[in-house]
Short mmCIF file of C-alpha atoms in Angstrom, two decimals:
data_model
loop_
_atom_site.label_atom_id
_atom_site.label_comp_id
_atom_site.label_asym_id
_atom_site.label_seq_id
_atom_site.Cartn_x
_atom_site.Cartn_y
_atom_site.Cartn_z
CA MET A 1 -31.12 49.59 -124.02
CA ILE A 2 -33.86 50.04 -126.56
CA TRP A 3 -31.97 52.74 -128.40
CA LEU A 4 -29.13 50.32 -129.05
CA GLN A 5 -31.54 47.67 -130.35
CA LEU A 6 -33.09 50.24 -132.66
CA LEU A 7 -29.70 51.30 -134.01
CA LEU A 8 -28.74 47.67 -134.61
CA PHE A 9 -32.04 47.15 -136.42
CA ALA A 10 -31.40 50.18 -138.66
CA THR A 11 -27.90 49.01 -139.51
CA GLY A 12 -29.08 45.47 -140.24
CA LEU A 13 -31.92 46.73 -142.40
CA ALA A 14 -29.58 48.97 -144.41
CA ALA A 15 -27.27 46.02 -145.02
CA VAL A 16 -29.88 43.46 -145.93
CA ALA A 17 -32.77 45.30 -147.63
CA PRO A 18 -31.15 46.38 -150.93
CA GLY A 19 -30.03 42.85 -151.80
CA TRP A 20 -33.31 41.32 -150.72
CA LEU A 21 -35.45 43.77 -152.68
CA ALA A 22 -33.25 43.37 -155.76
CA ARG A 23 -33.80 39.60 -155.68
CA ALA A 24 -37.50 39.65 -154.84
CA ARG A 25 -39.53 38.58 -157.85
CA TRP A 26 -42.72 40.19 -156.67
CA VAL A 27 -41.18 43.64 -157.18
CA ALA A 28 -41.21 43.19 -160.98
CA ARG A 29 -44.78 41.91 -160.83
CA ALA A 30 -46.05 44.80 -158.72
CA PRO A 31 -43.74 47.79 -159.27
CA ARG A 32 -45.84 50.21 -157.24
CA LEU A 33 -45.61 47.89 -154.27
CA GLY A 34 -41.88 47.75 -154.94
CA ILE A 35 -41.65 51.53 -154.59
CA ALA A 36 -43.72 51.30 -151.41
CA ALA A 37 -41.32 48.65 -150.13
CA TRP A 38 -38.36 50.95 -150.60
CA TYR A 39 -40.13 53.77 -148.80
CA ALA A 40 -41.18 51.42 -146.00
CA THR A 41 -37.55 50.34 -145.62
CA LEU A 42 -36.34 53.94 -145.48
CA THR A 43 -39.08 54.90 -143.02
CA ALA A 44 -38.21 51.96 -140.79
CA GLY A 45 -34.47 52.66 -140.90
CA VAL A 46 -34.60 56.43 -140.50
CA GLY A 47 -37.46 56.06 -138.02
CA ALA A 48 -35.43 53.65 -135.91
CA VAL A 49 -32.51 56.07 -135.77
CA VAL A 50 -34.71 59.05 -134.95
CA THR A 51 -36.65 57.07 -132.32
CA ALA A 52 -33.38 55.97 -130.73
CA LEU A 53 -32.21 59.58 -130.53
CA VAL A 54 -35.55 60.74 -129.13
CA LEU A 55 -35.45 58.02 -126.48
CA LEU A 56 -31.96 59.06 -125.51
CA ALA A 57 -32.95 62.68 -125.32
CA THR A 58 -36.16 62.35 -123.37
CA GLY A 59 -35.92 59.04 -121.51
CA TRP A 60 -39.55 58.58 -122.53
CA ALA A 61 -39.53 54.85 -122.05
CA GLY A 62 -39.34 55.35 -118.34
CA ALA A 63 -37.07 54.56 -115.56
CA TRP A 64 -34.11 53.16 -117.46
CA GLU A 65 -31.40 55.62 -116.57
CA SER A 66 -29.15 54.33 -119.30
CA MET A 67 -31.44 55.86 -121.90
CA CYS A 68 -31.58 59.33 -120.51
CA ALA A 69 -28.07 59.12 -119.17
CA LEU A 70 -26.62 60.61 -122.34
CA TRP A 71 -29.10 63.47 -122.35
CA VAL A 72 -28.68 64.22 -118.64
CA TRP A 73 -24.93 64.08 -119.03
CA CYS A 74 -25.03 66.49 -121.98
CA ARG A 75 -27.30 68.88 -120.14
CA ASP A 76 -25.07 68.92 -117.08
CA ALA A 77 -21.94 69.14 -119.19
CA LEU A 78 -23.24 72.21 -121.02
CA GLN A 79 -23.88 73.82 -117.68
CA GLY A 80 -20.30 73.10 -116.66
CA GLY A 81 -21.09 70.13 -114.41
CA HIS A 82 -18.41 67.97 -116.01
CA GLY A 83 -15.72 70.56 -116.49
CA THR A 84 -14.60 72.21 -119.70
CA ALA A 85 -13.84 68.91 -121.42
CA GLY A 86 -17.40 67.78 -120.71
CA ARG A 87 -18.77 71.05 -122.01
CA GLY A 88 -16.69 70.69 -125.14
CA ALA A 89 -17.92 67.16 -125.74
CA ALA A 90 -21.57 68.09 -125.21
CA GLY A 91 -21.18 71.10 -127.46
CA LEU A 92 -19.63 68.89 -130.12
CA LEU A 93 -22.55 66.46 -129.94
CA LEU A 94 -25.00 69.33 -130.41
CA LEU A 95 -22.99 70.59 -133.37
CA VAL A 96 -23.05 67.15 -134.99
CA ALA A 97 -26.83 66.87 -134.56
CA ALA A 98 -27.33 70.38 -135.97
CA GLY A 99 -24.94 69.54 -138.80
CA LEU A 100 -26.95 66.48 -139.84
CA VAL A 101 -30.22 68.39 -139.89
CA GLY A 102 -28.56 71.30 -141.67
CA ARG A 103 -27.08 69.00 -144.31
CA LEU A 104 -30.51 67.55 -145.05
CA ALA A 105 -31.99 71.05 -145.33
CA TRP A 106 -29.14 72.14 -147.63
CA SER A 107 -29.71 69.17 -149.90
CA ALA A 108 -33.46 69.75 -150.12
CA THR A 109 -33.42 73.50 -150.71
CA GLY A 110 -30.46 73.42 -153.08
CA MET A 111 -32.07 70.80 -155.22
CA LEU A 112 -35.41 72.61 -155.23
CA ARG A 113 -33.98 75.99 -156.21
CA ALA A 114 -31.63 74.74 -158.93
CA ARG A 115 -34.26 72.51 -160.44
CA SER A 116 -36.84 75.28 -160.35
CA ARG A 117 -34.55 77.70 -162.22
CA GLN A 118 -33.58 75.08 -164.75
CA ARG A 119 -37.15 74.05 -165.33
CA HIS A 120 -38.47 77.57 -165.80
CA HIS A 121 -35.85 78.21 -168.42
CA HIS A 122 -36.52 74.85 -170.03
CA ALA A 123 -40.28 75.45 -170.10
CA ASP A 124 -39.69 78.88 -171.67
CA ALA A 125 -37.50 77.33 -174.35
CA VAL A 126 -40.07 74.65 -175.08
CA GLY A 127 -42.73 77.33 -175.42
CA LEU A 128 -40.60 79.28 -177.87
CA LEU A 129 -39.21 76.41 -179.91
CA GLY A 130 -41.96 73.85 -179.92
CA ARG A 131 -45.17 73.46 -181.86
CA VAL A 132 -48.05 71.41 -180.59
CA ASP A 133 -48.73 68.42 -182.82
CA PRO A 134 -52.51 68.03 -183.00
CA GLY A 135 -52.28 64.29 -183.71
CA SER A 136 -50.37 63.20 -180.63
CA GLY A 137 -50.95 66.23 -178.42
CA ALA A 138 -47.22 66.51 -177.80
CA THR A 139 -45.01 69.55 -178.35
CA VAL A 140 -42.59 68.96 -181.20
CA VAL A 141 -39.14 70.55 -181.34
CA ALA A 142 -36.97 70.24 -184.44
CA HIS A 143 -33.98 68.00 -183.80
CA PRO A 144 -32.32 65.18 -185.76
CA ARG A 145 -32.28 62.75 -182.83
CA PRO A 146 -35.42 60.88 -181.67
CA ALA A 147 -36.16 61.66 -178.05
CA ALA A 148 -39.09 62.28 -175.75
CA TRP A 149 -39.38 63.73 -172.30
CA LEU A 150 -41.71 65.42 -169.87
CA VAL A 151 -41.40 69.00 -168.72
CA PRO A 152 -42.73 68.86 -165.17
CA GLY A 153 -44.84 71.61 -163.81
CA ARG A 154 -48.47 72.48 -163.49
CA ARG A 155 -48.98 72.26 -167.23
CA GLY A 156 -46.44 69.55 -167.82
CA ALA A 157 -45.84 69.29 -171.54
CA VAL A 158 -44.73 66.12 -173.27
CA VAL A 159 -41.96 67.06 -175.68
CA VAL A 160 -40.91 64.94 -178.65
CA THR A 161 -38.34 65.73 -181.30
CA SER A 162 -39.18 65.96 -185.00
CA ALA A 163 -36.95 62.92 -185.55
CA ALA A 164 -39.12 60.90 -183.16
CA VAL A 165 -42.22 61.90 -185.13
CA ALA A 166 -40.47 60.90 -188.35
CA HIS A 167 -39.06 57.55 -187.17
CA LEU A 168 -41.99 56.27 -185.13
CA SER A 169 -45.37 55.17 -186.41
CA GLY A 170 -48.48 56.94 -185.16
CA ASP A 171 -49.21 54.16 -182.65
CA GLU A 172 -45.63 54.03 -181.41
CA LEU A 173 -45.53 57.79 -180.91
CA ALA A 174 -48.86 57.69 -179.10
CA SER A 175 -47.54 55.03 -176.72
CA VAL A 176 -44.48 57.17 -175.94
CA VAL A 177 -46.69 60.18 -175.21
CA ALA A 178 -48.88 57.98 -173.02
CA HIS A 179 -45.78 56.83 -171.10
CA GLU A 180 -44.69 60.40 -170.39
CA ARG A 181 -48.24 61.44 -169.49
CA ALA A 182 -48.36 58.54 -167.02
CA HIS A 183 -45.34 60.11 -165.27
CA ALA A 184 -47.24 63.40 -165.01
CA ARG A 185 -50.50 61.81 -163.84
CA GLY A 186 -48.74 59.63 -161.30
CA ARG A 187 -46.75 62.62 -159.99
CA HIS A 188 -43.66 60.44 -160.19
CA HIS A 189 -41.34 63.37 -159.60
CA LEU A 190 -42.79 63.47 -156.06
CA LEU A 191 -41.81 59.83 -155.57
CA VAL A 192 -38.28 60.36 -156.82
CA ALA A 193 -37.54 63.68 -155.10
CA PRO A 194 -37.33 62.52 -151.43
CA VAL A 195 -34.92 59.68 -152.15
CA THR A 196 -32.85 62.02 -154.33
CA VAL A 197 -32.65 64.55 -151.49
CA LEU A 198 -31.56 61.82 -149.05
CA ALA A 199 -28.97 60.38 -151.42
CA ARG A 200 -27.55 63.84 -152.12
CA ALA A 201 -27.45 64.76 -148.42
CA PHE A 202 -25.80 61.57 -147.21
CA PRO A 203 -23.89 60.03 -150.12
CA ALA A 204 -21.91 57.80 -147.76
CA LEU A 205 -25.03 55.81 -146.86
CA ALA A 206 -25.36 53.30 -149.68
CA LEU A 207 -28.98 52.54 -148.79
CA PHE A 208 -30.09 56.00 -149.96
CA GLY A 209 -28.27 55.70 -153.29
CA HIS A 210 -29.79 52.26 -153.90
CA ALA A 211 -33.25 53.59 -153.01
CA ARG A 212 -32.89 56.50 -155.44
CA ASP A 213 -31.72 54.26 -158.29
CA GLU A 214 -34.38 51.63 -157.70
CA VAL A 215 -37.27 54.06 -157.26
CA SER A 216 -36.26 55.80 -160.51
CA ARG A 217 -36.14 52.46 -162.30
CA LEU A 218 -39.49 51.28 -160.89
CA VAL A 219 -41.14 54.56 -161.79
CA GLU A 220 -40.22 53.98 -165.46
CA ILE A 221 -41.75 50.50 -165.28
CA CYS A 222 -44.91 51.92 -163.70
CA ALA A 223 -45.22 54.41 -166.57
CA ASP A 224 -44.70 51.58 -169.08
CA ASP A 225 -47.47 49.58 -167.40
CA ALA A 226 -49.81 52.57 -167.39
CA ALA A 227 -49.14 53.36 -171.05
CA THR A 228 -49.79 49.77 -172.14
CA VAL A 229 -53.32 49.83 -170.73
CA ARG A 230 -54.49 51.71 -173.80
CA HIS A 231 -51.62 50.98 -176.21
CA ARG A 232 -50.01 47.81 -177.43
CA ARG A 233 -46.91 46.57 -175.67
CA ILE A 234 -45.21 45.89 -178.97
CA ASP A 235 -45.64 49.52 -180.03
CA LEU A 236 -44.02 50.82 -176.86
CA ALA A 237 -41.25 48.21 -177.18
CA ARG A 238 -40.53 49.25 -180.77
CA ALA A 239 -40.49 52.90 -179.77
CA LEU A 240 -38.09 52.13 -176.90
CA VAL A 241 -35.69 50.29 -179.20
CA CYS A 242 -35.82 53.06 -181.81
CA VAL A 243 -35.07 55.81 -179.32
CA ALA A 244 -32.45 53.68 -177.56
CA GLU A 245 -30.62 53.08 -180.83
CA ALA A 246 -30.50 56.81 -181.44
CA ALA A 247 -29.21 57.31 -177.91
CA ALA A 248 -26.45 54.76 -178.47
CA HIS A 249 -25.13 56.22 -181.67
CA ARG A 250 -25.35 59.85 -180.77
CA PRO A 251 -24.28 60.42 -177.20
CA PRO A 252 -25.31 63.78 -175.79
CA THR A 253 -22.59 66.32 -175.21
CA GLY A 254 -21.50 66.56 -171.63
CA VAL A 255 -21.31 63.91 -168.98
CA LEU A 256 -22.70 60.51 -169.89
CA ALA A 257 -26.14 59.76 -168.52
CA ALA A 258 -27.22 56.71 -166.58
CA ALA A 259 -26.58 53.31 -168.15
CA GLY A 260 -29.16 52.07 -170.62
CA GLY A 261 -29.55 48.76 -168.75
CA ASP A 262 -32.98 49.98 -167.73
CA ALA A 263 -34.14 50.11 -171.35
CA THR A 264 -33.05 46.51 -171.96
CA GLU A 265 -35.00 45.32 -168.95
CA ARG A 266 -38.00 47.39 -169.96
CA VAL A 267 -38.09 45.99 -173.49
CA HIS A 268 -37.84 42.40 -172.20
CA ARG A 269 -40.60 43.10 -169.73
CA LEU A 270 -42.82 44.55 -172.49
CA LEU A 271 -42.18 41.57 -174.78
CA CYS A 272 -42.67 39.00 -171.97
CA PRO A 273 -44.82 40.64 -169.33
CA PRO A 274 -44.74 38.96 -165.91
CA ASP A 275 -47.95 37.65 -164.40
CA PRO A 276 -49.58 40.24 -162.21
CA LEU A 277 -49.46 39.52 -158.51
CA PRO A 278 -52.71 38.09 -157.12
CA VAL A 279 -54.76 40.34 -154.86
CA LYS A 280 -54.13 38.27 -151.74
CA ALA A 281 -50.37 38.46 -152.24
CA ARG A 282 -50.58 42.21 -152.75
CA ALA A 283 -52.63 42.65 -149.60
CA ALA A 284 -50.24 40.50 -147.59
CA ILE A 285 -47.23 42.46 -148.81
CA GLY A 286 -49.02 45.75 -148.16
CA VAL A 287 -49.73 44.78 -144.57
CA ALA A 288 -46.15 43.60 -144.10
CA LEU A 289 -44.85 46.93 -145.41
CA VAL A 290 -47.02 48.94 -143.05
CA GLY A 291 -45.74 46.73 -140.24
CA LEU A 292 -42.15 47.30 -141.36
CA ALA A 293 -42.50 51.07 -141.62
CA ALA A 294 -43.89 51.32 -138.09
CA ALA A 295 -41.55 48.65 -136.65
CA PRO A 296 -39.59 51.00 -134.37
CA LEU A 297 -42.82 52.18 -132.74
CA TRP A 298 -44.19 48.62 -132.38
CA TRP A 299 -40.97 47.60 -130.69
CA VAL A 300 -40.96 50.48 -128.22
CA ALA A 301 -44.60 49.78 -127.35
CA ALA A 302 -43.79 46.08 -126.90
CA THR A 303 -40.97 46.86 -124.47
CA ARG A 304 -43.41 48.90 -122.43
CA ALA A 305 -45.73 45.92 -122.19
CA ALA A 306 -42.94 43.38 -121.69
CA PRO A 307 -39.93 45.13 -120.17
CA TRP A 308 -37.69 42.07 -120.44
CA LEU A 309 -37.66 42.59 -124.21
CA ALA A 310 -35.50 45.65 -123.75
CA ALA A 311 -32.54 43.54 -122.75
CA CYS A 312 -32.84 40.77 -125.30
CA LEU A 313 -30.55 40.28 -128.30
CA LEU A 314 -27.84 42.23 -126.51
CA PRO A 315 -24.67 40.90 -124.88
CA MET B 1 -44.51 86.81 -165.75
CA ARG B 2 -46.84 84.48 -167.62
CA ARG B 3 -45.35 81.67 -169.61
CA PHE B 4 -44.29 82.17 -173.21
CA GLY B 5 -47.08 81.51 -175.63
CA GLU B 6 -47.85 81.38 -179.27
CA LEU B 7 -47.14 85.07 -179.87
CA GLU B 8 -43.66 84.93 -178.36
CA ALA B 9 -42.94 81.84 -180.45
CA ALA B 10 -44.08 83.65 -183.60
CA VAL B 11 -41.87 86.64 -182.81
CA MET B 12 -38.83 84.41 -182.28
CA ASP B 13 -39.63 82.53 -185.51
CA CYS B 14 -39.71 85.83 -187.35
CA LEU B 15 -36.38 86.95 -185.91
CA TRP B 16 -34.66 83.59 -186.44
CA SER B 17 -35.66 83.53 -190.08
CA ARG B 18 -34.11 86.92 -190.72
CA ASP B 19 -30.34 87.38 -191.01
CA GLN B 20 -30.33 90.84 -189.60
CA PRO B 21 -31.56 92.64 -186.53
CA ALA B 22 -35.12 93.93 -186.85
CA THR B 23 -36.94 96.91 -185.46
CA VAL B 24 -40.29 96.66 -183.69
CA ARG B 25 -41.91 98.16 -186.77
CA GLU B 26 -40.47 95.47 -189.05
CA VAL B 27 -41.56 92.63 -186.78
CA HIS B 28 -45.02 94.15 -186.41
CA THR B 29 -45.43 94.47 -190.15
CA GLU B 30 -44.46 90.87 -190.76
CA LEU B 31 -46.66 89.41 -188.02
CA SER B 32 -49.62 91.59 -188.99
CA ARG B 33 -49.83 89.69 -192.24
CA SER B 34 -51.41 86.75 -190.43
CA ARG B 35 -53.05 88.26 -187.35
CA GLN B 36 -54.40 91.37 -185.72
CA LEU B 37 -51.72 92.89 -183.55
CA ALA B 38 -51.16 96.20 -181.83
CA TYR B 39 -47.76 97.80 -182.23
CA THR B 40 -47.45 98.12 -178.45
CA THR B 41 -48.09 94.40 -178.02
CA VAL B 42 -45.15 93.56 -180.26
CA LEU B 43 -43.05 96.13 -178.43
CA THR B 44 -43.89 94.54 -175.06
CA VAL B 45 -43.13 91.04 -176.29
CA LEU B 46 -39.75 92.07 -177.72
CA ASP B 47 -38.90 93.89 -174.53
CA ASN B 48 -39.85 90.86 -172.40
CA LEU B 49 -37.78 88.52 -174.55
CA TYR B 50 -34.85 90.92 -174.28
CA LYS B 51 -35.18 91.10 -170.50
CA LYS B 52 -35.29 87.32 -170.25
CA GLY B 53 -32.08 87.02 -172.21
CA TRP B 54 -33.35 85.64 -175.50
CA LEU B 55 -32.61 88.76 -177.57
CA ARG B 56 -29.85 91.32 -177.92
CA ARG B 57 -30.76 94.91 -178.46
CA GLN B 58 -28.89 97.51 -180.52
CA GLN B 59 -29.55 101.20 -180.82
CA ASP B 60 -30.22 102.35 -184.38
CA GLY B 61 -30.90 106.03 -184.38
CA ARG B 62 -34.04 106.43 -182.28
CA ALA B 63 -35.24 102.85 -182.67
CA HIS B 64 -34.00 99.60 -181.19
CA ARG B 65 -33.03 96.64 -183.31
CA TYR B 66 -33.48 93.16 -181.88
CA VAL B 67 -31.60 90.00 -182.78
CA PRO B 68 -31.68 86.53 -181.16
CA VAL B 69 -28.74 85.78 -178.89
CA ALA B 70 -28.14 82.37 -180.48
CA PRO B 71 -29.48 80.42 -183.43
CA ARG B 72 -32.46 78.17 -182.96
CA GLU B 73 -30.40 74.93 -183.16
CA ASP B 74 -28.32 75.98 -180.16
CA TYR B 75 -31.42 76.25 -178.04
CA THR B 76 -32.86 72.93 -179.19
CA ALA B 77 -29.53 71.28 -178.51
CA GLY B 78 -29.62 72.87 -175.07
CA LEU B 79 -33.12 71.47 -174.50
CA LEU B 80 -31.92 67.98 -175.27
CA ARG B 81 -28.90 68.37 -173.05
CA ASP B 82 -31.17 69.43 -170.20
CA ALA B 83 -33.56 66.59 -170.77
CA LEU B 84 -31.17 63.74 -171.51
CA ASP B 85 -27.91 64.52 -169.71
CA THR B 86 -27.98 63.66 -166.07
CA GLY B 87 -24.40 64.12 -164.94
CA GLY B 88 -24.55 60.62 -163.50
CA ASP B 89 -27.59 61.22 -161.37
CA PRO B 90 -30.48 59.28 -162.88
CA ALA B 91 -33.10 61.21 -161.04
CA ALA B 92 -31.80 64.62 -162.05
CA ALA B 93 -32.98 64.33 -165.62
CA LEU B 94 -36.37 65.50 -166.53
CA GLN B 95 -38.40 62.37 -166.94
CA ARG B 96 -36.94 61.19 -170.24
CA PHE B 97 -38.10 58.27 -172.24
CA VAL B 98 -34.81 56.40 -172.52
CA GLY B 99 -31.47 56.87 -170.81
CA GLN B 100 -28.08 56.57 -172.42
CA MET B 101 -27.05 53.25 -173.91
CA SER B 102 -23.96 51.71 -175.46
CA PRO B 103 -24.01 50.68 -179.14
CA GLU B 104 -23.57 47.01 -178.16
CA GLU B 105 -26.59 47.14 -175.90
CA ALA B 106 -28.62 48.82 -178.64
CA VAL B 107 -27.68 46.12 -181.15
CA ALA B 108 -28.64 43.39 -178.67
CA LEU B 109 -31.93 45.13 -177.97
CA ARG B 110 -32.79 45.39 -181.66
CA ALA B 111 -31.92 41.67 -182.08
CA ALA B 112 -34.19 40.74 -179.15
CA LEU B 113 -37.07 42.72 -180.63
CA GLU B 114 -36.65 41.18 -184.05
CA ALA B 115 -36.39 37.66 -182.62
CA HIS B 116 -39.61 38.26 -180.71
CA GLU B 117 -41.44 39.58 -183.78
CA GLU B 118 -40.30 36.61 -185.86
CA HIS B 119 -41.49 34.24 -183.16
CA GLU B 120 -44.87 35.96 -183.08
CA GLU B 121 -45.11 35.71 -186.88
CA HIS B 122 -44.48 31.94 -186.80
CA ARG B 123 -47.09 31.42 -184.13
CA ARG B 124 -49.80 32.90 -186.27
#
């Protein structure tokens, strides 16, 4: 009953991984590995579920009738072999499967189209309202509140407000621009998009929401780390505090954005940077993550080699 | 349609700084003071901006008069809303530098920074 083992594995992983990754200290010391860990967890979990379904559908693992029993039953039921009730049940199963795939497609395309429209309009507005500041290379728009952000796209512009230019020193502003440029160089929107699509498609699965929140948080830390290669940590920290103060006293109109807890953690991390993870530890974690991501496949291959494994851990 | 550039920005600047709707001729005259521009170029730019919803157009005899749909501050405020408001979804915002924060958190953050800087001063 390999498919059952795989489903149990996926459920267990979804329950245990978020807490474990939140407590792991190496994540703060190697944020990119942390992001990889989240993706490895998702790959393992989703992969286990998909592999289980494929096994059920094709009976690939061989002679175990229990695995292809569901598929055979469905096929016969659709052809009327189990009466109208059977046909109805099989049809319902097909509908559910189609519904899940459809929901994922809806989430992905909806997000892509809405974001694309919004971003074209936003890029147009930045082009019309902003002036490029030759000192920092950023586009400056006049506004009384210090802020900075990246307009994604092929020519992603870093936008800062005139208040940011006024309140931050030259070095602090340069570190902010470097942070936003690090997002563009690292293509971080590509890291955040898949988990956002999953979380939007299946909001009931807490694992996806955790993954989206954590990947977003780690991506900010990665950009901080990249910016502080060429700029001083204290400058970025001062800039963060300045912009955060402005954010606290002048909330944007509309729904409140995500909690600023991230900024607090980021400032503390900039003021007291953690020791980087040694190369051996990174390599070990990397190997473990690859192993985790491919775990469902390893397990299926192992049960081929040692068939008794297929019955273990089950009542 | 290619992205808006320096010319479109200059045209919008010109219109925002006027109180009244302007004809193509008036915009062309003003912009020609600082650059070489064909009348038809200005006409195309104004037409594009109108089609994209940035300008309103009124008939005045045989000419059109153009005026911005909203003042400049409205658009900048809109830019910030886009960039900083997330509707609760942290990944929906364009990659912004800092998310929202409560005043208490901001005060604590400023205190932490100042404590750190004092500590660094004493070490030296």
